[in-house]
Tab-separated table of C-alpha atoms in Angstrom:
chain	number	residue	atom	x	y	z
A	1	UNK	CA	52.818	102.419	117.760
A	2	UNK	CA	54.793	103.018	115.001
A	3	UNK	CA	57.463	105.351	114.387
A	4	UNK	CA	57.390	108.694	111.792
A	5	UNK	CA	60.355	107.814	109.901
A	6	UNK	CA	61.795	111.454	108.086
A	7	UNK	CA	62.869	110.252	105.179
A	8	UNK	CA	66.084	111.763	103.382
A	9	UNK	CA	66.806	112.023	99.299
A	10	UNK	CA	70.523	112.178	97.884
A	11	UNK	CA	70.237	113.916	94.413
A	12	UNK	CA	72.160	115.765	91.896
A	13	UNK	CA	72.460	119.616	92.517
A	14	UNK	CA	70.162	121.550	90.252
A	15	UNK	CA	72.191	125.074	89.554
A	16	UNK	CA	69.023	126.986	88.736
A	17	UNK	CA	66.764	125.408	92.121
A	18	UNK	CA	69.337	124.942	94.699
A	19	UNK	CA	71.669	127.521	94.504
A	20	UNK	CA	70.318	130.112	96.503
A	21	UNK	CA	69.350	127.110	99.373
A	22	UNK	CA	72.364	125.739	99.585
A	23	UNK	CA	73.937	128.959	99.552
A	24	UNK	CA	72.347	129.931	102.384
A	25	UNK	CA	72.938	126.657	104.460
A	26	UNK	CA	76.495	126.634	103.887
A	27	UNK	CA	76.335	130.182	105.209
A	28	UNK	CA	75.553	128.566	108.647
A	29	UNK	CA	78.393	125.859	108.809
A	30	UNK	CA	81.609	127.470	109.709
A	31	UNK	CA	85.280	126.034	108.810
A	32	UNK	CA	87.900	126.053	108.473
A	33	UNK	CA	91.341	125.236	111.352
A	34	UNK	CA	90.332	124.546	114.956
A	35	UNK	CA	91.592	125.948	117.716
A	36	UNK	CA	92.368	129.643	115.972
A	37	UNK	CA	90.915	132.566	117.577
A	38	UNK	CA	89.414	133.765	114.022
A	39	UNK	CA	86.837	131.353	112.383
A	40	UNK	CA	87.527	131.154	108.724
A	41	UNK	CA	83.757	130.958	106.466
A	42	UNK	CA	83.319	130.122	103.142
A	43	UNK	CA	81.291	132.557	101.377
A	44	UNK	CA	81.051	130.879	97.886
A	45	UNK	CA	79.425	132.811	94.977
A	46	UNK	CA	78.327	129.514	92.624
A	47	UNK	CA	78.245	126.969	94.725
A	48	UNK	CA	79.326	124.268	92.038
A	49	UNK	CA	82.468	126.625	90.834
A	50	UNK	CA	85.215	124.725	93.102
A	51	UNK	CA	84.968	121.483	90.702
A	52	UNK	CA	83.494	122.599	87.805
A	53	UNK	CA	87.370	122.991	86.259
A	54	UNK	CA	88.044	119.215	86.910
A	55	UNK	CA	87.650	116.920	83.676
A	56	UNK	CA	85.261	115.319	85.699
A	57	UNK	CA	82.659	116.284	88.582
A	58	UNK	CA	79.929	116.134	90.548
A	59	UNK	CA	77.456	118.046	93.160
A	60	UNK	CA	74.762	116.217	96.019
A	61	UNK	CA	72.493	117.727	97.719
A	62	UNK	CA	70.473	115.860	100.412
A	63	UNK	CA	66.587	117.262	101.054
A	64	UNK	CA	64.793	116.249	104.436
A	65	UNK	CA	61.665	115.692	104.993
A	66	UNK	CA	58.426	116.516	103.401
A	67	UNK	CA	59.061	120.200	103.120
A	68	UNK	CA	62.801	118.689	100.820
A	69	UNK	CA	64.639	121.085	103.172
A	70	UNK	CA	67.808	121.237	101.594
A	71	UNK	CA	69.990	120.199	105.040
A	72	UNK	CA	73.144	118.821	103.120
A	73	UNK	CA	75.608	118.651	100.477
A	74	UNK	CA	79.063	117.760	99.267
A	75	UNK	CA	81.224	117.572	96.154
A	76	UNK	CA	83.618	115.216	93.795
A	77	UNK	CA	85.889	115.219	91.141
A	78	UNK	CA	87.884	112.533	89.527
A	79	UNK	CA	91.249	113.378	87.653
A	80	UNK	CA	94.219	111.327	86.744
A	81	UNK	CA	97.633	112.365	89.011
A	82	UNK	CA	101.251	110.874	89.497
A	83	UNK	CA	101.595	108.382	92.535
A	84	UNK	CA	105.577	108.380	91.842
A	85	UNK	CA	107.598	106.486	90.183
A	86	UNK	CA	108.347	102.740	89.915
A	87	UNK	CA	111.810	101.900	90.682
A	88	UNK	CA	114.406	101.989	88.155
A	89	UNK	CA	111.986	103.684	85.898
A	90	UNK	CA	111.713	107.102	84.618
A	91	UNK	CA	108.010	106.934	83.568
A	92	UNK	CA	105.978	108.160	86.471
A	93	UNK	CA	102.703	106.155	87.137
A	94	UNK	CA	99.618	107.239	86.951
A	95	UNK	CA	96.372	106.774	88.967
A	96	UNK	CA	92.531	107.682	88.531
A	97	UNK	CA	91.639	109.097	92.152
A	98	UNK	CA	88.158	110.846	93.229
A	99	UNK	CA	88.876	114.107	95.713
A	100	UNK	CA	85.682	114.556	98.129
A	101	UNK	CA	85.380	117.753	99.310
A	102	UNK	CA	82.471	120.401	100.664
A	103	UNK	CA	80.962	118.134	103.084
A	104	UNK	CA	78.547	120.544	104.582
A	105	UNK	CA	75.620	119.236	107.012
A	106	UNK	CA	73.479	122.030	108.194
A	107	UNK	CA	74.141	122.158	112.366
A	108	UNK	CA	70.169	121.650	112.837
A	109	UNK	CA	70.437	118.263	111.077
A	110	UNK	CA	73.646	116.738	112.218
A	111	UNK	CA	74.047	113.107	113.897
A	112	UNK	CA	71.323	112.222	111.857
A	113	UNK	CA	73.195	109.832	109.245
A	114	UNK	CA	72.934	112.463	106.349
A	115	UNK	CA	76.713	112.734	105.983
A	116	UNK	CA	77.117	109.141	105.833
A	117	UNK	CA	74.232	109.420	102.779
A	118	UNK	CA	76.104	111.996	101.074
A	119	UNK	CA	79.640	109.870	101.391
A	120	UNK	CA	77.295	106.791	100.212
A	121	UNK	CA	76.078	108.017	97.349
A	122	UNK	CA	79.196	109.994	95.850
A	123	UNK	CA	81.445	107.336	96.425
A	124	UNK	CA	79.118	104.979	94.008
A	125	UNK	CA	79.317	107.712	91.705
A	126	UNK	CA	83.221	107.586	91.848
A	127	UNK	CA	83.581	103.831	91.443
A	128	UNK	CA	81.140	104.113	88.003
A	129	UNK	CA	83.824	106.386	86.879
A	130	UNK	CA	86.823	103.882	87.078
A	131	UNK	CA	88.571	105.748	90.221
A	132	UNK	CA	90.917	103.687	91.756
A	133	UNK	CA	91.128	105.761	95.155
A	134	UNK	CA	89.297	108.573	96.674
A	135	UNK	CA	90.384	111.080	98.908
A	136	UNK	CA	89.603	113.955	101.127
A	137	UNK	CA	91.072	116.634	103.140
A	138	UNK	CA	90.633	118.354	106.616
A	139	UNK	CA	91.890	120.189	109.165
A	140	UNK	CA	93.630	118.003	111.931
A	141	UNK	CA	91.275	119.084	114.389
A	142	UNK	CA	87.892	118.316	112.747
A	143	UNK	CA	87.231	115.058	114.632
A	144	UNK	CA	84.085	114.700	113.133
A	145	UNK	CA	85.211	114.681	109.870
A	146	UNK	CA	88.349	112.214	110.443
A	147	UNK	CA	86.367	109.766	112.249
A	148	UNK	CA	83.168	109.964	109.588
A	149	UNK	CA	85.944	108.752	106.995
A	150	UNK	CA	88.630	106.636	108.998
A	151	UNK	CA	85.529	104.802	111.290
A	152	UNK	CA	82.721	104.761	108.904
A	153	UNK	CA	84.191	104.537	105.380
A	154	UNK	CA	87.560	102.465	106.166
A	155	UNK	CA	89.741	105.641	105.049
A	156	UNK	CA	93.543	105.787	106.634
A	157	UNK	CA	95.291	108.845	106.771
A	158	UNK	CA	97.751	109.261	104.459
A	159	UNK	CA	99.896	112.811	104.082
A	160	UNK	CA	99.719	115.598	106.663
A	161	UNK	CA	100.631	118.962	103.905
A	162	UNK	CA	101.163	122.249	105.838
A	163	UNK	CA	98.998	125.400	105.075
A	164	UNK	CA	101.213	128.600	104.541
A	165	UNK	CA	99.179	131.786	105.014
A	166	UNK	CA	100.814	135.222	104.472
A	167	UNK	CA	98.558	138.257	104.888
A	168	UNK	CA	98.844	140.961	101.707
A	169	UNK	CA	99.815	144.362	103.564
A	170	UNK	CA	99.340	147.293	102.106
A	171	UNK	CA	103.170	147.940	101.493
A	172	UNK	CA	104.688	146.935	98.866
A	173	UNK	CA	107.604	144.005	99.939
A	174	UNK	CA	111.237	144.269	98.476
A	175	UNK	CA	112.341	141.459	95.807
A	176	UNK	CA	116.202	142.187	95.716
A	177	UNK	CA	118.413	143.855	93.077
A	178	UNK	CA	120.171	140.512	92.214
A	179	UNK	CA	117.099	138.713	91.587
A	180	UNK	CA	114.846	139.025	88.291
A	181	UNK	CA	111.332	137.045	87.938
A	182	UNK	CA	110.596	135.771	84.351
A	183	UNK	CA	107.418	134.581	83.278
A	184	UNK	CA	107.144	131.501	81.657
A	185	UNK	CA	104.870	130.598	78.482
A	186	UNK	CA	102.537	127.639	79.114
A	187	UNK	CA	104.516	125.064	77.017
A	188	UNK	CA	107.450	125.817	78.534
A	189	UNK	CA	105.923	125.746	81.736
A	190	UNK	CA	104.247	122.299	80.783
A	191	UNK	CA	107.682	120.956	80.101
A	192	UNK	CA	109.231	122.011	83.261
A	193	UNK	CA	106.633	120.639	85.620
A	194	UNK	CA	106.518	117.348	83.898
A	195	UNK	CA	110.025	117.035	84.255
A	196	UNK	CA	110.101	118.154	87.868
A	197	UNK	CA	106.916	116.827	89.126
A	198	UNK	CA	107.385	113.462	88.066
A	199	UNK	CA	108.365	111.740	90.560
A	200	UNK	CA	105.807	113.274	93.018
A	201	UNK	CA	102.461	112.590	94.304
A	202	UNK	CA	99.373	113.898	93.203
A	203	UNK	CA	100.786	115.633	90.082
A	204	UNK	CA	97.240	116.157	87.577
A	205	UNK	CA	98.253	114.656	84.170
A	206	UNK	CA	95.983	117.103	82.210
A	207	UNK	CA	98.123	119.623	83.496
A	208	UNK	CA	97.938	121.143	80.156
A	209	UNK	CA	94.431	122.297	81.295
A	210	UNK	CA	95.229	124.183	84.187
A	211	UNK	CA	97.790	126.708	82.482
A	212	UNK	CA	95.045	127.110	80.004
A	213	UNK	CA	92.225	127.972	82.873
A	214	UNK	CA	91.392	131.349	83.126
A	215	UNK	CA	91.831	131.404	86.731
A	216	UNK	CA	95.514	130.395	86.097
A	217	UNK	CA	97.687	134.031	86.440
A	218	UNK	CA	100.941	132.855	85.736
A	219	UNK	CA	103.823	130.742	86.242
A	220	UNK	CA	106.724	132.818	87.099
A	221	UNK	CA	110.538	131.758	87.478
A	222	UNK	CA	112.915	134.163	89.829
A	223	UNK	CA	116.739	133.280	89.284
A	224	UNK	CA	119.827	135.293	89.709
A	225	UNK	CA	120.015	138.133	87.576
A	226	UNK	CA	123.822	137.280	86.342
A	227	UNK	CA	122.177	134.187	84.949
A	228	UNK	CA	119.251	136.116	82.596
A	229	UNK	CA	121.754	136.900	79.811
A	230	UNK	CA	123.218	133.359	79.983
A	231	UNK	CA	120.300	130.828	80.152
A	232	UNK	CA	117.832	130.238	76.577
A	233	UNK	CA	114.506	129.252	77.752
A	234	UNK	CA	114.169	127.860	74.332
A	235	UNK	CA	117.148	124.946	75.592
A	236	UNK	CA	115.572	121.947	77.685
A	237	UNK	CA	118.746	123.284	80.217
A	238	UNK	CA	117.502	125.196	83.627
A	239	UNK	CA	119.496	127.515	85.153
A	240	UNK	CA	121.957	125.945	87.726
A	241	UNK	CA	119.700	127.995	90.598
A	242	UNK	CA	115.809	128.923	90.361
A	243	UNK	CA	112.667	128.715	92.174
A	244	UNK	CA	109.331	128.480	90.270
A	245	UNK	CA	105.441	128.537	91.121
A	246	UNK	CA	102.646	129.609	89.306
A	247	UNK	CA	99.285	131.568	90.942
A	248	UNK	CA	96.085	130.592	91.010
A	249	UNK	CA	93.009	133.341	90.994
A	250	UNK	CA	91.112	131.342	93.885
A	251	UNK	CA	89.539	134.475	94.958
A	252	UNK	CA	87.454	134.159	91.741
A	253	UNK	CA	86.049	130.900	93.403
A	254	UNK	CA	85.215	131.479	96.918
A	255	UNK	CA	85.850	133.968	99.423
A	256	UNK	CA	86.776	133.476	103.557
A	257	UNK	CA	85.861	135.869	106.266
A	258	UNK	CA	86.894	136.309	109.927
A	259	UNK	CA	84.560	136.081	113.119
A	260	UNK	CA	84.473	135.923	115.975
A	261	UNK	CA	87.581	137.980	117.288
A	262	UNK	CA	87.268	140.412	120.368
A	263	UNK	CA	87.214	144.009	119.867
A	264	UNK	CA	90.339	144.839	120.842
A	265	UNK	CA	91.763	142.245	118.706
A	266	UNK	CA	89.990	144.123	115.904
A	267	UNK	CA	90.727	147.343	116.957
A	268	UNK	CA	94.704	146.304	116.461
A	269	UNK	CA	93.914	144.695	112.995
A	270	UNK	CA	92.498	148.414	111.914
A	271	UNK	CA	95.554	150.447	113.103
A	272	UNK	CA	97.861	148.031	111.669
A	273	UNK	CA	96.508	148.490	108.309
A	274	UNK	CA	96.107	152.574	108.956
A	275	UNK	CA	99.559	152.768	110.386
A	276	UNK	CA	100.622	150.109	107.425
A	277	UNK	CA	98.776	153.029	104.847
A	278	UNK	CA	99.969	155.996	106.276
A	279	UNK	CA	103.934	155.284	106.784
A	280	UNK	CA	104.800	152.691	103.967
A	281	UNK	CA	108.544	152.687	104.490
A	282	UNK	CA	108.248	151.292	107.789
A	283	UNK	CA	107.056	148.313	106.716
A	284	UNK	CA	104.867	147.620	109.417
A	285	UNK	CA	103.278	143.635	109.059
A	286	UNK	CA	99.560	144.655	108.712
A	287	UNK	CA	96.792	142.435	108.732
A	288	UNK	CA	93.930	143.268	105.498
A	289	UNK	CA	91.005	143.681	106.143
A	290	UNK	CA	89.775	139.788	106.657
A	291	UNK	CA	86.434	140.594	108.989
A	292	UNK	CA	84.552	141.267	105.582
A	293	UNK	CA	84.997	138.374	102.798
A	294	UNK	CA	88.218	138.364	101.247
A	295	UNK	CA	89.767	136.008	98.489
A	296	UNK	CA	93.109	134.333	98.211
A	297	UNK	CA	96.146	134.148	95.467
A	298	UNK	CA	97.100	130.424	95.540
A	299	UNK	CA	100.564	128.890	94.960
A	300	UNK	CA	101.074	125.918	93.205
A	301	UNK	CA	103.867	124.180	91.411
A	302	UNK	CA	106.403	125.091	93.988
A	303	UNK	CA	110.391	124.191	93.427
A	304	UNK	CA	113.448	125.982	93.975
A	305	UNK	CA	116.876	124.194	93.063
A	306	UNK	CA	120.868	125.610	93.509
A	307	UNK	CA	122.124	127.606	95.690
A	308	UNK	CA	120.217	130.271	97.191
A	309	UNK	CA	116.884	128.792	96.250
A	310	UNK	CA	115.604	129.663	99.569
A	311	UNK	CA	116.077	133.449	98.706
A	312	UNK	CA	114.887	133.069	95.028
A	313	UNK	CA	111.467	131.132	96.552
A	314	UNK	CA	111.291	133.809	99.094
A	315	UNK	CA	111.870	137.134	96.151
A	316	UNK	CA	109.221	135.096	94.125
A	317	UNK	CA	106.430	134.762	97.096
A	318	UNK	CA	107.013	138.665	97.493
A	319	UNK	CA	106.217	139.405	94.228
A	320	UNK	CA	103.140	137.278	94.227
A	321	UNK	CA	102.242	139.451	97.400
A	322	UNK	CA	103.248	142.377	95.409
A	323	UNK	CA	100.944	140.766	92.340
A	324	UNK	CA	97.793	140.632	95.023
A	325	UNK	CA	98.348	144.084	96.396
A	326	UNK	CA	97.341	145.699	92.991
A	327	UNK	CA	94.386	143.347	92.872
A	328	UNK	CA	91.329	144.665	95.125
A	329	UNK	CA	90.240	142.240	97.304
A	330	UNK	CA	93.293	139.655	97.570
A	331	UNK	CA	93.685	139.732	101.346
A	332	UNK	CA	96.426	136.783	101.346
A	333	UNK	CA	98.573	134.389	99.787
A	334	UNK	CA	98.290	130.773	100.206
A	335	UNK	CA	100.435	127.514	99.638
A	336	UNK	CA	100.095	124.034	100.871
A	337	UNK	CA	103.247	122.061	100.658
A	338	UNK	CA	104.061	118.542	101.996
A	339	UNK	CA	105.647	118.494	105.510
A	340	UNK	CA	108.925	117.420	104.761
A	341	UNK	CA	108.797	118.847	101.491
A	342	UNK	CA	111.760	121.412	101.780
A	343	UNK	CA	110.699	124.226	99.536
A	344	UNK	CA	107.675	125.694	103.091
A	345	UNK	CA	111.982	126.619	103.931
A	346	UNK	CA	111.537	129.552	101.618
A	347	UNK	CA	107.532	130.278	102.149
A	348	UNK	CA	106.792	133.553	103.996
A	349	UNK	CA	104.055	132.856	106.302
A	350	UNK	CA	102.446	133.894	109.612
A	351	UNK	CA	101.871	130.753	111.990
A	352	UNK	CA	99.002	132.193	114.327
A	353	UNK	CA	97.050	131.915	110.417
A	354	UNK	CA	98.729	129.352	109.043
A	355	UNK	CA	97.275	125.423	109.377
A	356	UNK	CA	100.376	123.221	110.746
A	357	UNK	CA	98.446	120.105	109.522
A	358	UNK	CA	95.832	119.427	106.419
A	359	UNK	CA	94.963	115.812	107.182
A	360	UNK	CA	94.332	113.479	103.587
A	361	UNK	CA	92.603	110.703	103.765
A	362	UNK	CA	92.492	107.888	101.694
A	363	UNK	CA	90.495	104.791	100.537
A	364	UNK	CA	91.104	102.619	97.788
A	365	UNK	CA	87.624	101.747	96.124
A	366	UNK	CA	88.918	99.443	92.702
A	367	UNK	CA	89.269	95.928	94.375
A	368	UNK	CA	87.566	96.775	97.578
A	369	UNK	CA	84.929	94.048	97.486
A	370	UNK	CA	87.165	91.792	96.189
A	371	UNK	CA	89.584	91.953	99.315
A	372	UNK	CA	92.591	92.865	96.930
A	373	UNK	CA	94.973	93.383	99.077
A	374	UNK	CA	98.132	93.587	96.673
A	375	UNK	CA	101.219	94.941	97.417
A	376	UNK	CA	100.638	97.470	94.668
A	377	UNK	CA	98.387	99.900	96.775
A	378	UNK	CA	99.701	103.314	96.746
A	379	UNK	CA	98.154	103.710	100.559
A	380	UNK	CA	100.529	101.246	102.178
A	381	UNK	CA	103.531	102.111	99.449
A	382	UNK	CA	106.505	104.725	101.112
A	383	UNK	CA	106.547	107.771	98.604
A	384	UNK	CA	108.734	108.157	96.517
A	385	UNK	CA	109.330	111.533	96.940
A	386	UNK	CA	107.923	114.442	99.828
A	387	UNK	CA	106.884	116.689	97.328
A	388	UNK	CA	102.821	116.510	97.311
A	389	UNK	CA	101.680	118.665	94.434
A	390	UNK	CA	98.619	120.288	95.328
A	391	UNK	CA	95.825	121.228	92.491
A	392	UNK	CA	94.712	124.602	92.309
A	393	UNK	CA	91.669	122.938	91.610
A	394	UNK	CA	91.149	120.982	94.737
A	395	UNK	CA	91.828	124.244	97.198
């Protein structure tokens, strides 16, 4: 007797059919770091909004059955980004690499192979547009995930970037009287990053794009305030000590929420943030409201250089808090730095929310049938540098 065989389609995500089912499945499928008493949710608005700024993108959705239940879906966008620098050279060298993230599987479907469909599928799509490498991103304790990629797909794991989470209270936080915070105009700020970021990994060439996004709130340079009457922005000279970022609107994109905690845990959440209300000047740590959904300002583009960059990185993350205090419904401030990357020094951050390790994987798909196995393949290269420069984009 023969077997009923469910069969599963991979297509492209249709905005005006799927939204409101895929939407709802993703609502089921919780993420976000393991082992944390809270469970972080996405709570996206349009589900295709979190690539849609990429030069390049696109959105599966796999349907099951006869009933095309939609049960699955994931995402990918393709950008060119720095992998360093040769040696000897000042040039830094670019790559074309394919980021795969969203992989959602609704939990009534899982084990069934429809991950490995969607990973199929998109990664065809990624070789067809010239990437060279594709890569995704998870928490360290999403074994699933790792082992879907590393077993099934022949990814390694590549960098291990920290998460930096600090809470928006509703007190203001103190910058320091020495300190002033200029904002920088985007050609300037263009300039600057190309010149810094060059020798990193992961920096977006079309970088241009970004400071021109919408989303894109600033980028803002704190450095003593003896040095504001001295230094011309319009000179290709930086001041002897700064820090710089710039802020990304990623509450505009998606939204997290909290569940899960005990009562008494949210019981001392509330108080903190009536206590936090009532007396101001005590500065008392409170935690915003994160059990209904709540977006995040996102860091980017983070340097400091000189002495005392520590404090000038630490004035600037305050006013960035300060920034998402005025702005209703900013219930944190996020970065994601590389491990040994020594600006997370001068990150405020709590580390019960905080992720110690987002695991990247990598694969290198230009060559792959071939067996290239060169010695120019950026997976098995030492970097060049431990700055990883995250795009605002890919959060």
């Amino acid at each position: 007797m023969e077997e009923n065989l469910v069969v599963v389609v991979v297509r492209e995500f249709n905005a005006e059919r799927d939204r409101e089912a895929v939407e709802e499945m993703e609502s089921r499928c919780e993420v976000g770091p393991s082992g944390k008493p809270a469970i972080f949710t996405d709570s996206m608005g349009d589900p295709i909004c979190r690539i849609r700024h990429s030069p390049a993108y696109l959105m599966l959705v796999a349907e099951y059955g006869e009933e095309r239940k939609i049960v699955g879906v994931i995402r990918g966008c393709i950008k060119t980004v720095t992998r360093g620098k040769k040696t000897l050279s000042e040039f830094p060298v670019y790559t074309k690499v394919a980021y795969i993230l969203g992989l959602r599987v609704s939990p009534t479907h899982r084990r069934q192979g429809i991950g490995t469909k969607l990973v199929q599928h998109l990664e065809e799509w990624c070789k067809q547009k010239g990437a060279e490498y594709s890569y995704m991103a998870t928490d360290c304790g999403n074994e699933p995930s790792i082992n879907l990629f590393t077993l099934k797909f022949a990814y390694a794991k590549f960098r291990t970037p920290t998460i930096l989470i600090d809470p928006v209270h509703a007190h203001r936080k103190p910058i320091g009287s020495k300190i002033s915070i200029v904002r920088l105009s985007p050609p300037f700020a263009e300039s600057v990053y190309r010149r810094l970021f060059s020798n990193s990994e992961f920096f977006p060439k079309d970088i241009d794009a970004i400071f021109s996004n919408k989303l894109n709130l600033g980028t803002f340079m704190a450095l003593p305030k003896k040095w504001v009457p001295l230094w011309d922005p319009q000179t290709d000279k930086l001041p002897p000590s700064f820090s710089i970022l710039s802020v990304w609107n990623s509450k505009e994109v998606f939204k997290f929420q909290v569940r899960g905690v005990s009562t008494l845990t949210y019981a001392c959440c509330v108080g903190s943030r009536l206590l936090d209300g009532m007396m101001p000047w005590l500065r008392i740590p409170s935690i915003p409201d994160v059990f209904r959904p709540f977006g995040v300002y996102l860091l980017y583009g983070l340097h400091m250089e000189g002495k005392g960059g520590v404090g000038l990185m630490r004035g600037l993350c305050r006013f960035v808090h300060n920034m998402g205090r005025e702005d209703v419904g900013c219930g944190a401030v996020v970065a994601e730095v590389g491990r040994r990357d020594p600006v997370r020094e001068g990150v405020p951050h709590w580390r019960r929310f905080s992720w110690a390790e987002d695991v990247w994987c990598m694969k290198k798909l230009s060559g792959e049938e071939s067996g290239d196995d060169t010695a120019d393949d950026w997976i098995r290269s030492r970097p060049t540098s431990p700055v990883v420069f995250v795009d605002p984009r890919d959060f």
